Coordinates of C-alpha atoms and ligand atoms in Angstrom, one line a residue:
M482 CA 24.2 -19.2 -13.4
K483 CA 23.8 -15.4 -12.8
V484 CA 20.4 -14.1 -11.7
K485 CA 19.8 -10.4 -12.6
L486 CA 19.5 -7.9 -9.8
I487 CA 16.1 -7.2 -8.4
D488 CA 14.5 -3.8 -8.8
Q489 CA 13.5 -3.0 -5.3
S490 CA 11.3 -0.1 -6.4
Q491 CA 8.8 -2.4 -8.1
T492 CA 5.4 -2.9 -6.5
A493 CA 5.3 -6.7 -6.6
N494 CA 6.6 -8.2 -3.3
L495 CA 10.3 -8.9 -3.3
Y496 CA 9.9 -12.6 -3.0
E497 CA 7.5 -12.6 -5.9
Q498 CA 10.1 -10.8 -8.0
V499 CA 12.7 -13.3 -7.0
A500 CA 10.3 -16.2 -7.9
D501 CA 9.5 -14.6 -11.2
R502 CA 13.2 -14.3 -12.1
I503 CA 13.8 -18.0 -11.4
W504 CA 10.6 -18.9 -13.3
A505 CA 11.9 -16.9 -16.3
L506 CA 15.1 -18.9 -16.2
I507 CA 13.2 -22.1 -16.2
R508 CA 10.9 -21.0 -19.0
E509 CA 13.9 -19.9 -21.2
G510 CA 15.6 -23.3 -20.5
T511 CA 18.6 -21.8 -18.7
L512 CA 17.4 -24.0 -15.8
Q513 CA 16.4 -27.5 -16.9
P514 CA 14.3 -30.1 -15.2
G515 CA 16.4 -31.8 -12.6
D516 CA 18.9 -28.9 -12.3
R517 CA 19.8 -27.7 -8.8
L518 CA 18.8 -24.2 -8.0
P519 CA 21.3 -21.8 -6.4
S520 CA 21.6 -22.3 -2.6
V521 CA 19.5 -20.0 -0.4
R522 CA 22.7 -18.3 0.9
R523 CA 24.1 -17.8 -2.6
L524 CA 20.9 -16.2 -4.0
H525 CA 20.7 -14.0 -0.9
E526 CA 24.2 -12.7 -1.6
Q527 CA 23.7 -12.5 -5.4
L528 CA 20.5 -10.5 -5.2
S529 CA 21.1 -8.6 -2.0
V530 CA 17.8 -9.8 -0.6
S531 CA 17.2 -11.4 2.8
I532 CA 17.4 -15.2 3.4
S533 CA 13.7 -15.2 4.3
T534 CA 12.9 -13.5 1.0
V535 CA 14.7 -16.3 -0.9
L536 CA 13.0 -18.9 1.2
E537 CA 9.6 -17.4 0.6
A538 CA 10.4 -17.2 -3.2
Y539 CA 11.3 -20.9 -3.2
R540 CA 8.2 -21.8 -1.2
L541 CA 6.1 -19.9 -3.8
L542 CA 7.8 -21.8 -6.7
E543 CA 7.2 -25.1 -4.8
D544 CA 3.5 -24.1 -4.4
R545 CA 3.4 -23.6 -8.2
G546 CA 4.7 -27.1 -8.7
L547 CA 7.8 -25.9 -10.4
I548 CA 10.5 -26.9 -8.0
S549 CA 10.9 -29.5 -5.2
V550 CA 13.1 -29.7 -2.2
R551 CA 15.4 -32.6 -1.5
P552 CA 16.2 -32.8 2.2
Q553 CA 20.0 -32.2 3.0
S554 CA 20.5 -31.4 -0.7
G555 CA 18.7 -28.3 -1.8
Y556 CA 16.1 -27.1 -4.3
Y557 CA 15.7 -28.6 -7.8
V558 CA 13.7 -27.9 -10.9
K559 CA 11.0 -30.5 -10.9
Q560 CA 11.7 -33.6 -13.1
T561 CA 8.1 -33.7 -14.2
L562 CA 8.4 -30.2 -15.6
L563 CA 8.7 -31.4 -19.2
S564 CA 9.8 -29.0 -21.9
T565 CA 7.6 -25.9 -22.2
P566 CA 5.1 -26.6 -25.0
E567 CA 5.3 -24.5 -28.2
E568 CA 2.9 -21.6 -28.5
P569 CA 0.3 -21.3 -31.3
D570 CA 1.2 -19.1 -34.2
Q571 CA -0.5 -15.9 -35.2
S572 CA -4.0 -16.8 -36.3
K573 CA -5.1 -16.7 -40.0
P574 CA -8.8 -16.1 -40.0
P575 CA -10.9 -15.8 -43.2
K576 CA -10.5 -12.4 -44.9
K577 CA -14.2 -11.8 -45.3
A578 CA -16.6 -10.4 -42.6
S579 CA -19.1 -13.0 -41.2
S580 CA -22.5 -12.6 -39.7
V581 CA -22.7 -14.1 -36.2
N582 CA -24.6 -17.1 -34.8
N583 CA -23.2 -18.3 -31.6
S584 CA -25.8 -20.5 -29.9
L585 CA -23.2 -23.1 -29.0
A586 CA -21.7 -20.7 -26.4
F587 CA -24.8 -20.7 -24.3
Q588 CA -25.2 -24.5 -24.5
V589 CA -21.6 -24.9 -23.2
I590 CA -21.7 -22.2 -20.6
R591 CA -25.1 -23.0 -19.1
H592 CA -23.5 -26.1 -17.4
V593 CA -20.7 -24.3 -15.6
Q594 CA -22.7 -24.1 -12.4
D595 CA -23.4 -27.9 -12.3
A596 CA -21.8 -29.2 -9.1
D597 CA -20.9 -32.6 -10.6
I598 CA -19.0 -31.1 -13.5
V599 CA -15.3 -30.0 -13.3
N600 CA -15.7 -26.6 -14.9
L601 CA -12.8 -25.9 -17.1
A602 CA -15.1 -24.3 -19.7
G603 CA -16.3 -21.0 -18.1
A604 CA -13.7 -18.3 -17.2
L605 CA -14.6 -18.3 -13.6
P606 CA -12.6 -18.0 -10.3
S607 CA -13.0 -20.4 -7.4
M608 CA -15.4 -18.7 -5.0
E609 CA -13.0 -19.6 -2.1
M610 CA -10.5 -17.2 -3.6
L611 CA -12.8 -14.2 -3.5
P612 CA -13.2 -12.0 -0.4
L613 CA -16.9 -13.0 0.1
D614 CA -17.0 -12.6 3.9
T615 CA -15.8 -9.0 3.6
L616 CA -18.1 -8.3 0.7
N617 CA -21.1 -9.7 2.5
R618 CA -20.3 -7.6 5.6
L619 CA -19.9 -4.5 3.5
M620 CA -23.2 -5.2 1.7
G621 CA -24.9 -5.4 5.1
Q622 CA -23.3 -2.2 6.1
A623 CA -24.4 -0.5 2.9
L624 CA -28.0 -1.6 3.4
R625 CA -27.9 -0.4 7.1
N626 CA -26.3 2.9 6.3
H627 CA -28.5 3.6 3.2
P628 CA -31.8 1.9 4.0
I629 CA -33.8 4.0 1.6
I630 CA -31.3 4.9 -1.2
S631 CA -30.4 1.3 -1.6
H632 CA -34.0 0.5 -2.7
S633 CA -34.6 3.6 -4.8
Y634 CA -34.4 4.2 -8.5
D635 CA -31.1 5.8 -9.7
V636 CA -30.2 7.4 -13.0
P637 CA -27.0 7.0 -15.0
P638 CA -24.1 7.7 -14.6
G639 CA -24.6 5.8 -11.4
C640 CA -23.3 5.7 -7.8
K641 CA -20.9 8.5 -7.0
S642 CA -18.8 6.7 -4.4
L643 CA -18.1 3.9 -6.9
R644 CA -17.2 6.2 -9.7
H645 CA -14.9 8.1 -7.4
E646 CA -13.0 4.8 -6.5
V647 CA -13.0 3.6 -10.1
A648 CA -11.5 7.0 -11.3
R649 CA -8.8 6.7 -8.6
R650 CA -7.9 3.2 -9.6
L651 CA -7.9 4.0 -13.3
M652 CA -4.7 6.0 -12.6
D653 CA -2.9 2.6 -12.3
A654 CA -3.9 1.9 -15.9
G655 CA -2.4 5.2 -17.0
C656 CA -5.8 6.9 -17.4
S657 CA -6.6 10.3 -15.9
V658 CA -10.4 10.2 -15.9
N659 CA -12.8 12.4 -14.0
M660 CA -15.5 10.5 -12.1
D661 CA -18.1 12.3 -14.2
E662 CA -16.8 10.6 -17.3
I663 CA -17.7 7.2 -15.9
V664 CA -21.1 5.4 -16.2
T665 CA -21.7 2.4 -14.1
T666 CA -23.1 -0.8 -15.7
N667 CA -24.2 -4.4 -15.0
G668 CA -20.7 -5.9 -15.5
T669 CA -18.4 -5.5 -18.5
F670 CA -20.8 -7.3 -20.8
E671 CA -23.4 -4.5 -20.5
A672 CA -20.7 -1.9 -20.9
V673 CA -19.5 -3.5 -24.1
Y674 CA -23.0 -4.0 -25.4
L675 CA -23.9 -0.3 -24.7
S676 CA -20.7 0.9 -26.3
L677 CA -21.3 -1.2 -29.4
K678 CA -24.8 0.1 -29.7
A679 CA -23.7 3.7 -29.2
A680 CA -20.9 3.5 -31.8
T681 CA -22.4 1.4 -34.6
K682 CA -25.7 0.8 -36.4
P683 CA -27.2 -2.5 -37.5
G684 CA -25.5 -4.0 -40.5
D685 CA -22.1 -2.4 -39.7
T686 CA -19.0 -4.5 -39.5
V687 CA -16.8 -4.6 -36.4
A688 CA -13.1 -5.7 -36.4
I689 CA -12.3 -8.2 -33.7
E690 CA -9.5 -10.4 -32.5
S691 CA -9.5 -13.9 -33.8
P692 CA -10.1 -16.0 -31.7
T693 CA -12.3 -13.7 -29.6
Y694 CA -14.4 -13.7 -26.4
Y695 CA -17.6 -15.5 -27.3
G696 CA -19.6 -12.9 -25.3
L697 CA -18.5 -10.2 -27.7
L698 CA -19.8 -12.4 -30.5
E699 CA -23.2 -12.8 -28.7
A700 CA -23.4 -9.0 -28.4
L701 CA -22.6 -8.5 -32.1
E702 CA -25.3 -11.1 -33.0
I703 CA -28.1 -9.4 -31.0
L704 CA -27.1 -6.0 -32.4
H705 CA -27.2 -7.3 -36.0
L706 CA -23.5 -6.5 -36.5
K707 CA -21.0 -8.4 -38.7
A708 CA -17.6 -9.4 -37.5
L709 CA -14.3 -9.1 -39.4
E710 CA -11.8 -11.4 -37.7
L711 CA -8.3 -10.1 -37.8
P712 CA -5.1 -12.2 -37.4
T713 CA -4.0 -12.1 -33.8
H714 CA -0.8 -13.1 -32.2
P715 CA -1.0 -15.0 -28.8
R716 CA 1.4 -12.6 -27.2
E717 CA 1.2 -9.3 -29.2
G718 CA -2.5 -9.2 -30.0
I719 CA -4.3 -8.0 -33.1
S720 CA -2.4 -7.3 -36.3
L721 CA -2.3 -3.6 -36.9
L722 CA -1.3 -4.2 -40.5
H723 CA -4.6 -6.0 -41.2
L724 CA -6.5 -3.5 -39.1
E725 CA -5.1 -0.6 -41.2
N726 CA -6.0 -2.4 -44.4
A727 CA -9.6 -2.8 -43.2
L728 CA -9.7 0.9 -42.2
Q729 CA -8.3 1.9 -45.6
K730 CA -10.9 -0.1 -47.4
K731 CA -13.7 1.4 -45.2
Q732 CA -14.7 -2.1 -44.2
I733 CA -15.3 -1.4 -40.5
A734 CA -17.4 0.9 -38.3
A735 CA -15.5 0.1 -35.1
C736 CA -12.9 -2.3 -33.6
A737 CA -13.6 -4.2 -30.3
L738 CA -11.0 -6.1 -28.4
V739 CA -9.6 -7.1 -25.0
S740 CA -6.6 -4.9 -24.4
N741 CA -4.9 -6.8 -21.5
F742 CA -4.7 -10.6 -21.2
S743 CA -7.3 -11.2 -23.9
N744 CA -9.7 -14.0 -23.8
P745 CA -9.0 -16.7 -25.0
L746 CA -5.4 -16.1 -26.2
G747 CA -4.1 -14.1 -23.2
S748 CA -2.2 -11.6 -25.4
C749 CA -1.1 -8.2 -24.0
M750 CA 0.1 -5.6 -26.4
S751 CA 3.2 -3.5 -25.5
D752 CA 2.6 0.2 -24.7
A753 CA 4.2 1.2 -28.0
K754 CA 1.7 -1.0 -29.9
K755 CA -1.2 0.3 -27.8
K756 CA -0.2 3.8 -28.6
E757 CA 0.1 3.0 -32.3
L758 CA -3.4 1.3 -32.3
V759 CA -5.1 4.3 -30.7
Q760 CA -3.3 6.7 -33.2
L761 CA -4.4 4.5 -36.1
M762 CA -8.0 4.5 -35.0
T763 CA -7.9 8.3 -34.3
R764 CA -6.5 8.9 -37.8
Y765 CA -9.4 7.0 -39.3
D766 CA -11.8 8.6 -36.8
T767 CA -13.2 5.1 -35.9
P768 CA -14.3 4.1 -32.4
L769 CA -12.3 1.6 -30.5
I770 CA -14.1 -0.5 -27.8
E771 CA -11.7 -1.7 -25.2
D772 CA -12.6 -4.5 -22.8
D773 CA -10.1 -4.4 -19.9
I774 CA -11.7 -6.9 -17.5
Y775 CA -8.4 -8.7 -16.9
G776 CA -6.1 -5.7 -16.6
D777 CA -5.6 -6.1 -12.8
L778 CA -4.6 -9.7 -13.1
Y779 CA -1.0 -9.3 -14.4
F780 CA 1.6 -11.7 -13.1
E781 CA 4.7 -9.7 -13.4
G782 CA 5.8 -6.0 -13.0
T783 CA 3.2 -3.4 -12.8
R784 CA -0.4 -3.0 -14.1
P785 CA -0.4 -2.8 -17.9
K786 CA -1.7 0.4 -19.4
A787 CA -5.2 0.7 -20.9
L788 CA -5.6 1.8 -24.5
K789 CA -7.7 4.6 -23.0
A790 CA -4.4 6.0 -21.5
F791 CA -3.3 6.9 -25.1
D792 CA -6.7 8.4 -26.1
S793 CA -6.7 12.2 -26.4
E794 CA -9.7 12.5 -28.8
G795 CA -12.3 10.4 -26.9
I796 CA -12.5 7.6 -29.5
V797 CA -11.8 4.8 -27.0
L798 CA -14.9 3.4 -25.2
Y799 CA -13.3 1.7 -22.1
C800 CA -15.2 -1.1 -20.4
A801 CA -14.4 -3.1 -17.3
S802 CA -15.8 -4.6 -14.1
Y803 CA -14.9 -6.3 -10.9
S804 CA -16.4 -9.7 -12.0
K805 CA -13.0 -11.4 -12.3
T806 CA -11.4 -10.0 -9.2
L807 CA -14.2 -9.5 -6.6
S808 CA -17.6 -10.9 -7.5
P809 CA -19.1 -12.0 -10.8
G810 CA -22.5 -12.0 -9.1
L811 CA -22.6 -8.4 -7.9
R812 CA -22.5 -7.4 -11.6
V813 CA -20.6 -4.2 -11.0
G814 CA -18.9 -2.7 -14.1
W815 CA -18.5 0.6 -15.9
A816 CA -17.7 2.4 -19.1
V817 CA -15.7 5.5 -19.9
A818 CA -17.1 6.2 -23.3
G819 CA -15.3 9.3 -24.4
R820 CA -17.2 11.0 -27.2
Y821 CA -20.0 8.5 -26.9
Q822 CA -20.6 9.1 -23.2
A823 CA -24.0 11.0 -23.6
K824 CA -25.2 8.2 -25.9
V825 CA -24.1 5.4 -23.6
E826 CA -25.8 7.1 -20.6
Q827 CA -29.0 7.5 -22.6
L828 CA -28.9 3.9 -23.8
K829 CA -28.2 2.7 -20.3
W830 CA -31.3 4.6 -19.1
V831 CA -33.5 3.3 -21.9
I832 CA -32.4 -0.3 -21.8
N833 CA -31.8 -0.8 -18.1
Q834 CA -32.6 2.4 -16.2
T835 CA -29.9 1.9 -13.6
T836 CA -27.4 -0.4 -11.9
A837 CA -28.6 -1.8 -8.5
I838 CA -27.3 0.5 -5.8
A839 CA -26.4 -1.8 -3.0
P840 CA -23.8 -3.8 -5.0
Q841 CA -22.2 -0.5 -6.2
L842 CA -22.0 0.8 -2.6
T843 CA -20.5 -2.6 -1.6
I844 CA -17.7 -2.6 -4.2
A845 CA -17.0 1.1 -3.6
A846 CA -16.6 0.4 0.2
F847 CA -14.3 -2.5 -0.6
L848 CA -12.2 -0.4 -2.9
A849 CA -12.0 2.4 -0.4
N850 CA -10.8 0.2 2.5
G851 CA -11.2 -3.5 2.0
G852 CA -7.6 -4.3 1.0
Y853 CA -8.1 -4.6 -2.7
D854 CA -4.4 -4.5 -3.5
R855 CA -3.6 -7.1 -0.9
H856 CA -6.4 -9.3 -2.3
L857 CA -5.1 -8.8 -5.8
R858 CA -1.6 -9.9 -4.9
H859 CA -3.0 -13.2 -3.5
L860 CA -5.3 -13.7 -6.5
R861 CA -2.6 -13.0 -9.1
R862 CA -0.3 -15.5 -7.3
A863 CA -3.0 -18.1 -7.2
Y864 CA -3.8 -17.7 -10.9
Q865 CA -0.2 -17.8 -11.9
S866 CA 0.4 -21.0 -9.9
Q867 CA -2.8 -22.6 -11.3
M868 CA -1.8 -21.7 -14.9
A869 CA 1.7 -23.2 -14.3
L870 CA 0.2 -26.4 -12.9
M871 CA -2.3 -26.7 -15.8
T872 CA 0.5 -26.2 -18.3
Q873 CA 2.6 -28.8 -16.6
A874 CA -0.4 -31.2 -16.7
I875 CA -0.7 -30.6 -20.4
C876 CA 3.0 -31.4 -20.9
E877 CA 2.6 -34.6 -19.0
H878 CA -0.7 -35.9 -20.3
F879 CA -1.4 -34.4 -23.8
P880 CA 0.2 -35.4 -27.1
P881 CA 3.7 -33.9 -27.6
E882 CA 2.5 -31.8 -30.6
T883 CA 0.0 -29.9 -28.4
R884 CA 0.6 -26.1 -28.4
V885 CA -0.4 -23.9 -25.5
T886 CA -0.4 -20.1 -24.9
R887 CA 1.8 -18.6 -22.2
P888 CA -0.2 -15.6 -20.9
N889 CA 1.4 -13.2 -18.4
G890 CA -2.0 -12.6 -16.7
G891 CA -5.6 -13.5 -16.6
H892 CA -6.7 -17.1 -16.0
V893 CA -7.3 -18.9 -19.3
L894 CA -5.2 -21.1 -21.5
W895 CA -5.7 -21.7 -25.3
V896 CA -4.8 -25.2 -26.4
E897 CA -4.2 -26.2 -30.0
L898 CA -3.8 -29.7 -31.5
P899 CA -2.8 -30.4 -35.1
H900 CA -5.6 -30.5 -37.7
P901 CA -8.0 -32.4 -38.0
F902 CA -8.4 -32.7 -34.3
D903 CA -12.1 -32.2 -33.5
S904 CA -12.5 -30.2 -30.3
L905 CA -16.3 -30.4 -30.5
L906 CA -16.2 -34.1 -30.4
F907 CA -13.6 -33.9 -27.6
Y908 CA -15.9 -31.5 -25.7
R909 CA -18.8 -34.0 -25.9
Q910 CA -16.6 -36.9 -24.8
A911 CA -15.2 -34.9 -21.9
F912 CA -18.6 -33.8 -20.9
E913 CA -19.7 -37.4 -20.7
Q914 CA -16.9 -37.9 -18.2
K915 CA -18.1 -34.8 -16.2
V916 CA -15.4 -32.4 -17.3
S917 CA -16.2 -29.3 -19.4
V918 CA -13.9 -27.4 -21.8
A919 CA -14.8 -24.6 -24.2
P920 CA -14.5 -25.8 -27.8
G921 CA -12.6 -23.5 -30.2
V922 CA -15.5 -22.8 -32.6
M923 CA -17.2 -20.8 -29.8
F924 CA -14.6 -18.1 -30.3
S925 CA -15.0 -17.5 -34.0
P926 CA -18.0 -16.4 -36.1
S927 CA -16.5 -18.2 -39.1
G928 CA -16.3 -21.5 -37.2
S929 CA -12.5 -21.6 -37.2
Y930 CA -10.5 -23.2 -34.4
G931 CA -12.2 -26.6 -34.5
N932 CA -8.8 -28.0 -33.4
C933 CA -8.5 -25.8 -30.4
F934 CA -10.1 -25.3 -27.0
R935 CA -9.9 -23.0 -24.0
L936 CA -9.2 -24.1 -20.4
N937 CA -10.1 -22.2 -17.3
C938 CA -7.3 -21.9 -14.8
G939 CA -9.4 -19.9 -12.3
L940 CA -10.1 -22.9 -10.1
L941 CA -8.0 -23.7 -7.1
W942 CA -5.8 -26.7 -8.0
S943 CA -7.0 -29.9 -6.5
E944 CA -6.9 -33.7 -7.0
R945 CA -10.2 -33.4 -8.8
I946 CA -8.7 -31.0 -11.3
E947 CA -5.5 -33.0 -11.7
Q948 CA -7.7 -36.1 -12.4
A949 CA -9.7 -34.1 -14.9
M950 CA -6.5 -33.0 -16.7
K951 CA -5.5 -36.7 -16.9
Q952 CA -8.9 -37.6 -18.4
L953 CA -8.6 -34.7 -20.9
G954 CA -5.1 -35.9 -21.8
H955 CA -6.3 -39.4 -22.3
L956 CA -9.1 -38.2 -24.7
T957 CA -6.7 -36.0 -26.7
Q958 CA -4.3 -39.0 -27.0
L959 CA -7.0 -41.3 -28.1
Q960 CA -8.3 -39.0 -30.8
T961 CA -4.8 -38.1 -32.0
S962 CA -3.8 -41.8 -32.3
A963 CA -7.0 -42.6 -34.1
L964 CA -6.4 -39.8 -36.6
K965 CA -2.8 -40.9 -37.2
L966 CA -4.0 -44.5 -37.8
A967 CA -6.6 -43.3 -40.2
E968 CA -4.0 -41.3 -42.1
S969 CA -1.4 -44.1 -42.4
Ligands
PLP854 C1 -13.2 -10.7 -22.0 C2 -14.4 -10.7 -21.2 N1 -15.3 -9.7 -21.3 C3 -16.4 -9.6 -20.5 C4 -16.7 -10.7 -19.7 C5 -18.0 -10.6 -18.9 O1 -17.8 -9.7 -17.9 P1 -18.9 -9.4 -16.8 O2 -19.2 -10.6 -16.0 O3 -18.3 -8.3 -16.0 O4 -20.1 -8.9 -17.6 C6 -15.9 -11.8 -19.6 C7 -16.3 -13.0 -18.8 O5 -15.8 -14.0 -18.9 C8 -14.7 -11.8 -20.4 O6 -13.9 -12.8 -20.4

């Protein structure tokens, strides 16, 4: 077996690159469960990397539960690593726009804080994985250094030092944005809400991915907007063919989507497709609302570009936050709203006046010198490991016909069972056993995906989660067997 040479100029650590190559070989099936991996010395020679780099890469794969070491013998692909499950196909939502009523989402999500529930429903990280000590220290410093400003009113566009840091970091996403083009918000949700409100009027229809993030549906609902669900591929994202068709027929006033590692499918469009999408929306002079909350959480290579990177006409309203990487509770997000900037700033002022100052100063200080890149490296590694372990648990415990997405970033998995599996019933049964999942219908205004559910991989892997996955597997097996029996 030949492993391709490593590109030493990449930003990921060398050992992570080596681990990714081996993982790719396992995923493609070149390396099968039970196969012996190349010896440490052989890989060191083949890849021209140090012995300690290979050892570190093997340790990482061991942590991810993908390989095991046999004393005196070497490293092996884990036997329990069953065949990689199939991925769901491109979705086929109804062709008509729907009005939105998503009260179920709030019912499901309100329980994510319950300590006695294993929360696989909300897309949340384990708090132990966030740099809370540093953030708390920086918050104290911010309050001490700015004892009056921190308690004052502010006006949009918001805290200068934060906008400066955000503009600097947006370069990694391919965007050259001036800090004056940024308005700070209470998280991505508010940025998306303000962008939708600025770019549409009640009664308009917005094109969305299908399935889509339920929070977007909630925003559409309160703004009295309709949703046109478009077919979406679990890797490549929204169908541009269907989007163009909707634009041609003047069916939509805007399109809103998650550009990198979408929620719940985990799709990430190629740069070429992103460019084509922005060109298409520009040609039809239609605003494109981009939610890039997961962009920093890529598993391989470099940070994927934002759609905003391809926008020369100001039609992209870019929204993001640090809720998934630093602190969901500080509520620090922002929008770069292009042509709609003045409107977004005015709406922000009218609806919410300002974003609290101390959290903005805290995040700005962390970005300036808190080791954000180092922290991200740990976080990405943890999410990737957790996702691999979760996928493995599905292979082991769920029916063989289960399909699962294979995202290259973020921290959610989308699981599909054959019709007529009822994920709402499954959700209720799991909840009785103190495990929560997000049933598929939450992600569709037309109530599609009753046979699917989303799993959060943001929590540190533990025996409790392993046990929860066994329980979920048991419930899916029971329902699937009952359905088969009823059919026969
Ligand atoms: C795609 C997406 N957008 C927005 C949000 C909400 O972000 P925030 O907490 O920054 O408002 C989430 C949270 O799960 C999300 O998954």
